Amino acid sequence: MNKSRVTSRSIKKYGLKVPSLSPFFWIGSISLIAFLITLIYILPNNTPCANSKSCTSDLTEKIENGSIAMYQGHTLPAPTIDLLPKPNAYNVLGETTSPELKHIYVDLSAQKLYAYENDKNIFETLVSTGRWGKTPTGNFHIWAKFRATRMSGGSGDDAYDLPNVPYVMYFYHDFGLHGAYWHNNFGHTMSHGCVNLRQIDAEYLFNWTDGPSNTNKGTSVSVCDTFTQPNICKQDNPIQL
Amino acid sequence: MGVILTYLIFNKDYSSTQSKSVVEASTPSIESSSQPSPDGLWKVLMTTTPLASGSAQYIFSTVDKSNIQQEIYSHITNEKYMIPFNAWSPDDKYVFIQKDTGEAYVFTRSGDPITSLESFLDVKAIFNQTERKDIYDHVTGWASPSLLIINTMTDNGEKGSSYWFEVPSKAIIQLWGDF
């Protein structure tokens, strides 16, 4: 029996109408779907960058001792990163606490950072957030910690290339908390989106925060348009993760 | 004998009280405050000694990790000084102090003269010599190892432009925007 005839009779019996489709239609449809799926993976990611050049490369630890930094047309030596543990080092920010009880708040309007253990403010300091590129507001977790890395971006007079940026704690793509050795104007916006800290403050936080583990996400970081202690974080257009 | 003893007792009491008063008057409360350099290798220390005249003596020193102090500046005044959060240049080479009225003074870490003719730079005085429309307000911090940022006001009280002040050349560069 002819299969197509049986199919046609069955369709007529049950009132169904199926157009006869050419095999080329199916080949074309499948090809189009495959093409679209491929585009999704190769098209540039829409996630914003803090550092327009270094964010397109792998975000990994990079120690480049002896290198020269460039910032706003000025050059300066990058700090030497010593990976050896400091003698008599101790956790300046106090006793070790369960990771889920730690929380960092960044107040963009006041240019301040607060570190909390549960509801206790254990540390606060001045920071410099995004001036040429806004620091995104939202509720994040530290997804990676690097003792140092290279950050580069900008163009023209704003171009910068900063090796050995110390105590890096990424919380959203390449937006992170880190030490800044090229300026000392904390309390005022200075960065391209990251949260700059004095090197000593970044070191304190780096030794206190947690990266992700098998059982916990990394330390919570909330970036707020305004922050009122102990935990009122106002965010107008936060990133939704 | 009784008269002599009585005299000695009262005289002793008076002497003790007088000594106690003298001790209190010669021990003013000395206050100190400090600010570390961003890398933690140095700190700038300010000691404030109140004086009987109502003014105070301010002594500024830089201190290294071994706690060796180097005095860089001393001044007796009835104005108030402070050490700002951003006192240190990023390379620890310079430090600036500020009065609560906004005047800022830049020193070398070692206390050596900052130029061949000057032991320190008076930022406000140098800015005012350029006769700009904007009125000097205060210094916010260091944009780079040699550039201070000056904030200004307009003559109608609004925020003015910001400027770079280059150390030690004293060049002043107007910035686009303000801090």
CSV table of C-alpha atoms in Angstrom, one decimal:
chain,number,residue,atom,x,y,z
A,1,MET,CA,0.0,0.0,0.0
A,2,ASN,CA,1.2,3.5,-0.8
A,3,LYS,CA,2.2,5.2,2.4
A,4,SER,CA,1.3,8.6,1.2
A,5,ARG,CA,-2.2,7.5,0.2
A,6,VAL,CA,-2.8,6.0,3.6
A,7,THR,CA,-1.6,9.2,5.2
A,8,SER,CA,-3.9,11.3,3.1
A,9,ARG,CA,-6.9,9.1,3.8
A,10,SER,CA,-6.2,9.2,7.5
A,11,ILE,CA,-6.0,12.9,7.5
A,12,LYS,CA,-9.2,13.3,5.5
A,13,LYS,CA,-11.0,10.9,7.9
A,14,TYR,CA,-10.1,13.0,10.9
A,15,GLY,CA,-10.5,16.4,9.3
A,16,LEU,CA,-6.9,17.4,9.5
A,17,LYS,CA,-5.3,19.4,6.8
A,18,VAL,CA,-1.5,19.2,6.5
A,19,PRO,CA,0.2,21.0,3.7
A,20,SER,CA,2.5,19.0,1.7
A,21,LEU,CA,5.9,20.3,2.5
A,22,SER,CA,8.9,20.0,0.4
A,23,PRO,CA,12.0,18.4,1.9
A,24,PHE,CA,13.9,21.5,1.0
A,25,PHE,CA,11.6,23.4,3.5
A,26,TRP,CA,12.7,21.2,6.3
A,27,ILE,CA,16.3,21.4,5.4
A,28,GLY,CA,16.1,25.2,5.2
A,29,SER,CA,14.3,25.5,8.6
A,30,ILE,CA,16.8,23.3,10.4
A,31,SER,CA,19.7,25.2,8.9
A,32,LEU,CA,18.2,28.6,9.9
A,33,ILE,CA,17.7,27.3,13.5
A,34,ALA,CA,21.3,26.0,13.6
A,35,PHE,CA,22.6,29.3,12.3
A,36,LEU,CA,20.7,31.3,14.9
A,37,ILE,CA,21.9,29.1,17.7
A,38,THR,CA,25.5,29.6,16.5
A,39,LEU,CA,25.0,33.3,16.4
A,40,ILE,CA,23.9,33.4,20.0
A,41,TYR,CA,27.3,31.8,21.0
A,42,ILE,CA,29.6,33.8,18.8
A,43,LEU,CA,28.0,37.3,18.9
A,44,PRO,CA,29.7,39.7,21.4
A,45,ASN,CA,28.4,39.3,24.9
A,46,ASN,CA,26.1,42.2,25.9
A,47,THR,CA,27.4,42.2,29.5
A,48,PRO,CA,29.1,45.6,30.0
A,49,CYS,CA,32.8,45.9,30.7
A,50,ALA,CA,34.6,48.0,33.3
A,51,ASN,CA,38.0,47.7,31.4
A,52,SER,CA,37.3,47.8,27.7
A,53,LYS,CA,40.4,46.0,26.6
A,54,SER,CA,41.3,43.5,29.4
A,55,CYS,CA,37.7,42.3,29.8
A,56,THR,CA,37.8,40.7,26.4
A,57,SER,CA,40.6,38.5,27.4
A,58,ASP,CA,40.6,35.9,30.1
A,59,LEU,CA,40.1,37.3,33.5
A,60,THR,CA,42.8,35.5,35.4
A,61,GLU,CA,45.6,36.2,37.9
A,62,LYS,CA,48.6,38.0,36.3
A,63,ILE,CA,51.7,38.9,38.3
A,64,GLU,CA,54.0,41.2,36.2
A,65,ASN,CA,56.7,42.5,38.5
A,66,GLY,CA,59.0,45.1,37.1
A,67,SER,CA,56.3,46.4,34.7
A,68,ILE,CA,55.3,50.0,34.0
A,69,ALA,CA,51.8,51.3,34.3
A,70,MET,CA,50.2,54.0,32.2
A,71,TYR,CA,47.3,56.2,33.3
A,72,GLN,CA,46.0,59.4,31.9
A,73,GLY,CA,49.1,60.0,29.9
A,74,HIS,CA,51.4,59.4,32.9
A,75,THR,CA,53.7,56.4,33.5
A,76,LEU,CA,54.6,55.0,36.9
A,77,PRO,CA,56.1,51.7,38.1
A,78,ALA,CA,53.6,49.0,39.0
A,79,PRO,CA,53.9,47.7,42.6
A,80,THR,CA,55.9,44.5,43.2
A,81,ILE,CA,53.6,41.7,44.1
A,82,ASP,CA,55.1,39.3,46.7
A,83,LEU,CA,53.1,36.1,46.9
A,84,LEU,CA,54.9,34.9,50.0
A,85,PRO,CA,52.6,35.1,53.1
A,86,LYS,CA,53.5,38.0,55.3
A,87,PRO,CA,55.1,37.1,58.6
A,88,ASN,CA,52.8,37.5,61.6
A,89,ALA,CA,49.9,38.1,59.2
A,90,TYR,CA,46.5,38.1,60.9
A,91,ASN,CA,43.0,38.9,59.9
A,92,VAL,CA,42.8,42.6,60.6
A,93,LEU,CA,39.0,42.6,60.2
A,94,GLY,CA,38.6,40.2,63.1
A,95,GLU,CA,37.6,36.6,63.7
A,96,THR,CA,36.8,34.3,60.9
A,97,THR,CA,33.0,34.3,60.3
A,98,SER,CA,30.7,32.0,58.4
A,99,PRO,CA,30.8,33.1,54.8
A,100,GLU,CA,27.0,33.7,54.5
A,101,LEU,CA,27.2,36.2,57.3
A,102,LYS,CA,29.6,38.6,55.5
A,103,HIS,CA,28.2,41.4,53.4
A,104,ILE,CA,29.8,44.4,51.7
A,105,TYR,CA,27.8,47.5,50.8
A,106,VAL,CA,29.1,50.2,48.4
A,107,ASP,CA,27.4,53.6,48.6
A,108,LEU,CA,27.8,55.3,45.3
A,109,SER,CA,26.5,58.7,46.5
A,110,ALA,CA,28.8,58.9,49.5
A,111,GLN,CA,31.7,57.0,47.8
A,112,LYS,CA,32.0,54.7,50.9
A,113,LEU,CA,32.2,51.0,51.5
A,114,TYR,CA,30.9,49.2,54.5
A,115,ALA,CA,31.8,45.6,55.6
A,116,TYR,CA,29.3,43.8,57.8
A,117,GLU,CA,29.4,40.6,59.7
A,118,ASN,CA,25.7,39.8,60.3
A,119,ASP,CA,24.4,43.1,61.5
A,120,LYS,CA,27.7,44.4,62.8
A,121,ASN,CA,29.6,47.1,60.9
A,122,ILE,CA,33.2,45.9,61.2
A,123,PHE,CA,34.9,48.2,58.7
A,124,GLU,CA,34.2,51.2,56.5
A,125,THR,CA,36.3,53.3,54.3
A,126,LEU,CA,36.3,55.8,51.3
A,127,VAL,CA,36.3,54.4,47.8
A,128,SER,CA,36.4,55.6,44.2
A,129,THR,CA,33.7,54.2,41.9
A,130,GLY,CA,32.9,54.7,38.2
A,131,ARG,CA,33.4,58.1,36.7
A,132,TRP,CA,34.0,57.1,33.1
A,133,GLY,CA,31.6,54.3,33.1
A,134,LYS,CA,29.1,53.7,35.9
A,135,THR,CA,29.6,51.1,38.5
A,136,PRO,CA,26.5,48.8,38.2
A,137,THR,CA,24.1,48.7,41.1
A,138,GLY,CA,22.7,45.3,42.2
A,139,ASN,CA,23.2,42.4,44.5
A,140,PHE,CA,26.2,40.3,43.6
A,141,HIS,CA,28.6,37.8,45.0
A,142,ILE,CA,32.4,37.7,44.6
A,143,TRP,CA,33.0,35.2,41.9
A,144,ALA,CA,36.8,35.3,41.8
A,145,LYS,CA,39.7,36.6,43.8
A,146,PHE,CA,43.1,37.3,42.4
A,147,ARG,CA,46.1,38.6,44.2
A,148,ALA,CA,46.8,40.8,41.2
A,149,THR,CA,45.9,41.2,37.5
A,150,ARG,CA,46.2,43.5,34.6
A,151,MET,CA,43.5,46.0,33.7
A,152,SER,CA,43.5,48.1,30.6
A,153,GLY,CA,41.0,50.1,28.5
A,154,GLY,CA,39.9,53.6,27.6
A,155,SER,CA,41.3,55.5,24.5
A,156,GLY,CA,43.1,58.7,23.8
A,157,ASP,CA,43.8,60.8,26.9
A,158,ASP,CA,41.7,58.3,28.9
A,159,ALA,CA,43.7,55.2,27.9
A,160,TYR,CA,45.2,53.2,30.7
A,161,ASP,CA,47.2,50.0,31.1
A,162,LEU,CA,47.7,48.9,34.7
A,163,PRO,CA,49.7,45.8,35.5
A,164,ASN,CA,49.7,44.3,39.0
A,165,VAL,CA,46.4,45.8,40.1
A,166,PRO,CA,46.4,44.4,43.6
A,167,TYR,CA,43.8,42.5,45.7
A,168,VAL,CA,41.1,42.0,43.0
A,169,MET,CA,37.7,40.7,44.0
A,170,TYR,CA,35.4,40.4,40.9
A,171,PHE,CA,31.7,40.6,41.7
A,172,TYR,CA,30.1,41.1,38.3
A,173,HIS,CA,31.9,40.2,35.2
A,174,ASP,CA,35.1,42.3,35.3
A,175,PHE,CA,33.7,44.9,37.8
A,176,GLY,CA,35.5,44.3,41.0
A,177,LEU,CA,36.8,45.7,44.3
A,178,HIS,CA,40.5,46.2,44.1
A,179,GLY,CA,43.4,48.3,45.3
A,180,ALA,CA,44.5,51.3,43.2
A,181,TYR,CA,48.1,52.4,43.2
A,182,TRP,CA,47.8,55.2,40.5
A,183,HIS,CA,45.7,57.7,42.4
A,184,ASN,CA,44.8,58.7,45.9
A,185,ASN,CA,41.5,60.6,45.5
A,186,PHE,CA,39.2,58.3,47.4
A,187,GLY,CA,35.8,59.7,48.3
A,188,HIS,CA,35.4,60.8,44.7
A,189,THR,CA,34.6,59.0,41.5
A,190,MET,CA,37.7,58.1,39.6
A,191,SER,CA,37.3,54.7,37.9
A,192,HIS,CA,35.9,53.1,34.8
A,193,GLY,CA,33.4,51.1,36.8
A,194,CYS,CA,35.4,49.2,39.4
A,195,VAL,CA,35.4,50.0,43.1
A,196,ASN,CA,38.9,51.4,43.8
A,197,LEU,CA,40.3,51.2,47.4
A,198,ARG,CA,43.5,52.2,49.1
A,199,GLN,CA,45.8,49.2,48.8
A,200,ILE,CA,45.8,48.6,52.6
A,201,ASP,CA,42.0,48.6,52.6
A,202,ALA,CA,41.8,46.3,49.6
A,203,GLU,CA,44.3,44.0,51.4
A,204,TYR,CA,42.1,43.9,54.6
A,205,LEU,CA,39.0,43.0,52.5
A,206,PHE,CA,40.8,40.5,50.4
A,207,ASN,CA,41.9,38.6,53.5
A,208,TRP,CA,38.4,38.7,54.9
A,209,THR,CA,36.1,38.0,51.9
A,210,ASP,CA,35.4,34.6,50.5
A,211,GLY,CA,35.3,33.5,46.9
A,212,PRO,CA,32.8,30.8,45.7
A,213,SER,CA,33.1,27.3,47.1
A,214,ASN,CA,31.2,24.1,46.7
A,215,THR,CA,28.8,25.0,49.5
A,216,ASN,CA,28.6,28.8,49.3
A,217,LYS,CA,28.5,31.6,46.8
A,218,GLY,CA,31.2,34.2,47.4
A,219,THR,CA,30.8,37.1,49.8
A,220,SER,CA,27.8,39.2,49.0
A,221,VAL,CA,28.4,42.6,47.5
A,222,SER,CA,25.5,45.1,47.2
A,223,VAL,CA,26.2,48.2,45.2
A,224,CYS,CA,23.7,50.9,46.2
A,225,ASP,CA,22.8,54.3,44.8
A,226,THR,CA,22.5,55.3,48.5
A,227,PHE,CA,23.1,53.2,51.6
A,228,THR,CA,21.7,53.8,55.1
A,229,GLN,CA,23.2,51.7,57.9
A,230,PRO,CA,22.7,48.9,58.8
A,231,ASN,CA,21.2,47.5,55.7
A,232,ILE,CA,19.0,49.9,53.6
A,233,CYS,CA,20.4,49.7,50.1
A,234,LYS,CA,18.6,51.9,47.6
A,235,GLN,CA,19.0,50.7,44.0
A,236,ASP,CA,17.2,52.6,41.2
A,237,ASN,CA,18.0,50.3,38.3
A,238,PRO,CA,19.8,47.3,39.6
A,239,ILE,CA,21.3,44.6,37.4
A,240,GLN,CA,18.9,41.6,37.6
A,241,LEU,CA,20.9,38.4,37.7
B,1,MET,CA,56.8,75.1,119.6
B,2,GLY,CA,53.1,74.7,118.9
B,3,VAL,CA,53.1,77.9,116.9
B,4,ILE,CA,56.1,76.6,114.8
B,5,LEU,CA,54.4,73.2,114.3
B,6,THR,CA,51.1,74.8,113.2
B,7,TYR,CA,53.0,77.0,110.7
B,8,LEU,CA,54.8,74.0,109.2
B,9,ILE,CA,51.6,72.0,108.8
B,10,PHE,CA,49.7,74.8,107.0
B,11,ASN,CA,52.7,75.7,104.9
B,12,LYS,CA,53.1,72.1,103.9
B,13,ASP,CA,49.4,71.9,102.9
B,14,TYR,CA,49.7,75.1,100.9
B,15,SER,CA,52.9,73.9,99.2
B,16,SER,CA,51.3,70.7,98.2
B,17,THR,CA,48.3,72.4,96.7
B,18,GLN,CA,50.5,74.9,94.9
B,19,SER,CA,52.6,72.1,93.5
B,20,LYS,CA,49.5,70.3,92.3
B,21,SER,CA,48.3,73.4,90.5
B,22,VAL,CA,51.6,73.9,88.9
B,23,VAL,CA,51.7,70.3,87.7
B,24,GLU,CA,48.2,70.7,86.2
B,25,ALA,CA,49.1,74.0,84.4
B,26,SER,CA,52.3,72.5,82.8
B,27,THR,CA,50.7,69.4,81.4
B,28,PRO,CA,48.4,70.4,78.5
B,29,SER,CA,46.7,67.5,76.8
B,30,ILE,CA,48.6,66.7,73.6
B,31,GLU,CA,46.5,65.2,70.9
B,32,SER,CA,47.8,63.2,67.9
B,33,SER,CA,46.3,61.9,64.8
B,34,SER,CA,47.8,60.1,61.8
B,35,GLN,CA,47.0,58.9,58.3
B,36,PRO,CA,48.8,56.0,56.7
B,37,SER,CA,50.0,56.0,53.1
B,38,PRO,CA,47.8,54.0,50.8
B,39,ASP,CA,50.4,51.1,50.7
B,40,GLY,CA,50.8,51.2,54.5
B,41,LEU,CA,54.5,51.8,54.4
B,42,TRP,CA,54.4,55.3,55.9
B,43,LYS,CA,52.2,57.5,58.0
B,44,VAL,CA,52.0,61.2,58.6
B,45,LEU,CA,51.6,62.2,62.2
B,46,MET,CA,50.1,65.4,63.6
B,47,THR,CA,50.6,66.3,67.3
B,48,THR,CA,48.6,69.2,68.6
B,49,THR,CA,49.7,70.9,71.8
B,50,PRO,CA,47.3,73.6,73.2
B,51,LEU,CA,49.0,76.7,74.4
B,52,ALA,CA,47.9,79.1,77.2
B,53,SER,CA,47.3,81.9,74.7
B,54,GLY,CA,44.5,79.9,73.1
B,55,SER,CA,46.5,78.9,70.1
B,56,ALA,CA,48.1,75.5,69.5
B,57,GLN,CA,51.4,74.2,68.3
B,58,TYR,CA,51.1,71.7,65.5
B,59,ILE,CA,54.0,69.4,64.6
B,60,PHE,CA,53.9,67.2,61.5
B,61,SER,CA,56.1,64.2,61.1
B,62,THR,CA,56.4,61.4,58.7
B,63,VAL,CA,57.0,58.0,60.2
B,64,ASP,CA,58.3,54.8,58.6
B,65,LYS,CA,57.6,51.2,59.4
B,66,SER,CA,60.4,51.2,61.9
B,67,ASN,CA,58.7,54.0,63.7
B,68,ILE,CA,61.5,56.5,62.9
B,69,GLN,CA,60.0,60.0,62.9
B,70,GLN,CA,61.1,62.8,60.7
B,71,GLU,CA,59.6,66.2,61.5
B,72,ILE,CA,58.5,68.1,58.3
B,73,TYR,CA,56.7,71.1,59.6
B,74,SER,CA,55.8,73.0,62.8
B,75,HIS,CA,53.4,75.9,63.3
B,76,ILE,CA,51.9,77.8,66.1
B,77,THR,CA,48.5,79.2,65.2
B,78,ASN,CA,44.9,79.6,66.4
B,79,GLU,CA,43.6,78.0,63.1
B,80,LYS,CA,43.0,74.3,62.9
B,81,TYR,CA,45.0,71.9,60.8
B,82,MET,CA,43.9,68.4,59.7
B,83,ILE,CA,45.4,65.5,57.9
B,84,PRO,CA,43.1,64.5,55.0
B,85,PHE,CA,42.3,60.9,54.1
B,86,ASN,CA,44.1,61.4,50.8
B,87,ALA,CA,47.2,63.1,52.2
B,88,TRP,CA,49.8,60.9,50.6
B,89,SER,CA,50.8,61.0,46.9
B,90,PRO,CA,50.4,57.5,45.4
B,91,ASP,CA,54.2,57.0,45.3
B,92,ASP,CA,54.6,58.2,49.0
B,93,LYS,CA,56.9,60.9,47.8
B,94,TYR,CA,54.7,63.9,48.9
B,95,VAL,CA,52.2,64.6,51.6
B,96,PHE,CA,49.7,67.4,51.9
B,97,ILE,CA,48.1,68.8,55.0
B,98,GLN,CA,45.0,71.1,55.2
B,99,LYS,CA,43.5,73.7,57.4
B,100,ASP,CA,39.8,73.5,58.1
B,101,THR,CA,39.4,76.6,56.0
B,102,GLY,CA,40.7,74.7,53.0
B,103,GLU,CA,44.3,75.9,52.6
B,104,ALA,CA,46.6,73.1,51.6
B,105,TYR,CA,50.4,72.7,52.0
B,106,VAL,CA,52.5,70.2,50.2
B,107,PHE,CA,55.7,68.7,51.6
B,108,THR,CA,58.2,66.1,50.6
B,109,ARG,CA,58.1,63.0,52.8
B,110,SER,CA,61.6,63.6,54.0
B,111,GLY,CA,61.0,67.3,54.9
B,112,ASP,CA,63.6,68.4,52.3
B,113,PRO,CA,62.8,71.5,50.3
B,114,ILE,CA,60.2,70.8,47.7
B,115,THR,CA,61.8,73.3,45.3
B,116,SER,CA,65.2,75.0,45.4
B,117,LEU,CA,63.6,78.1,47.1
B,118,GLU,CA,60.7,76.6,49.0
B,119,SER,CA,60.4,74.1,51.9
B,120,PHE,CA,56.7,73.6,51.0
B,121,LEU,CA,54.0,74.7,48.5
B,122,ASP,CA,51.0,76.8,49.5
B,123,VAL,CA,48.5,75.6,47.0
B,124,LYS,CA,45.9,78.3,47.6
B,125,ALA,CA,48.4,81.1,47.4
B,126,ILE,CA,49.8,79.7,44.1
B,127,PHE,CA,46.3,79.2,42.6
B,128,ASN,CA,45.3,82.7,43.5
B,129,GLN,CA,48.3,84.1,41.8
B,130,THR,CA,46.8,82.9,38.5
B,131,GLU,CA,43.9,85.3,38.9
B,132,ARG,CA,41.2,82.9,37.7
B,133,LYS,CA,37.4,83.5,37.9
B,134,ASP,CA,37.0,80.4,40.0
B,135,ILE,CA,37.6,80.7,43.7
B,136,TYR,CA,39.9,78.2,45.4
B,137,ASP,CA,37.9,75.9,47.8
B,138,HIS,CA,40.0,72.9,48.9
B,139,VAL,CA,42.2,70.1,47.6
B,140,THR,CA,40.5,66.6,47.3
B,141,GLY,CA,43.5,64.4,46.8
B,142,TRP,CA,46.0,63.1,44.2
B,143,ALA,CA,45.0,62.3,40.6
B,144,SER,CA,48.4,60.8,40.1
B,145,PRO,CA,51.8,60.8,41.9
B,146,SER,CA,52.4,64.5,40.9
B,147,LEU,CA,48.9,65.9,40.4
B,148,LEU,CA,46.7,67.3,43.2
B,149,ILE,CA,43.0,68.0,42.4
B,150,ILE,CA,41.7,71.5,43.4
B,151,ASN,CA,38.0,72.1,43.8
B,152,THR,CA,36.7,75.6,43.4
B,153,MET,CA,33.5,77.7,43.8
B,154,THR,CA,32.1,80.3,41.5
B,155,ASP,CA,31.5,83.8,42.9
B,156,ASN,CA,27.7,83.0,43.2
B,157,GLY,CA,28.5,80.1,45.5
B,158,GLU,CA,28.1,77.2,43.0
B,159,LYS,CA,30.6,74.5,42.4
B,160,GLY,CA,33.3,75.7,40.0
B,161,SER,CA,35.7,73.7,37.8
B,162,SER,CA,38.3,71.4,39.2
B,163,TYR,CA,41.9,71.9,38.4
B,164,TRP,CA,45.1,69.8,38.5
B,165,PHE,CA,48.0,71.3,40.5
B,166,GLU,CA,51.3,69.8,39.4
B,167,VAL,CA,53.9,69.2,42.1
B,168,PRO,CA,56.6,70.5,42.1
B,169,SER,CA,56.3,72.6,38.9
B,170,LYS,CA,53.2,74.4,40.3
B,171,ALA,CA,51.5,74.2,36.9
B,172,ILE,CA,47.7,74.6,37.1
B,173,ILE,CA,45.5,72.9,34.5
B,174,GLN,CA,41.7,73.3,34.3
B,175,LEU,CA,39.8,70.0,34.0
B,176,TRP,CA,36.7,69.2,32.1
B,177,GLY,CA,34.1,68.7,34.8
B,178,ASP,CA,34.6,68.7,38.5
B,179,PHE,CA,35.2,66.2,41.4
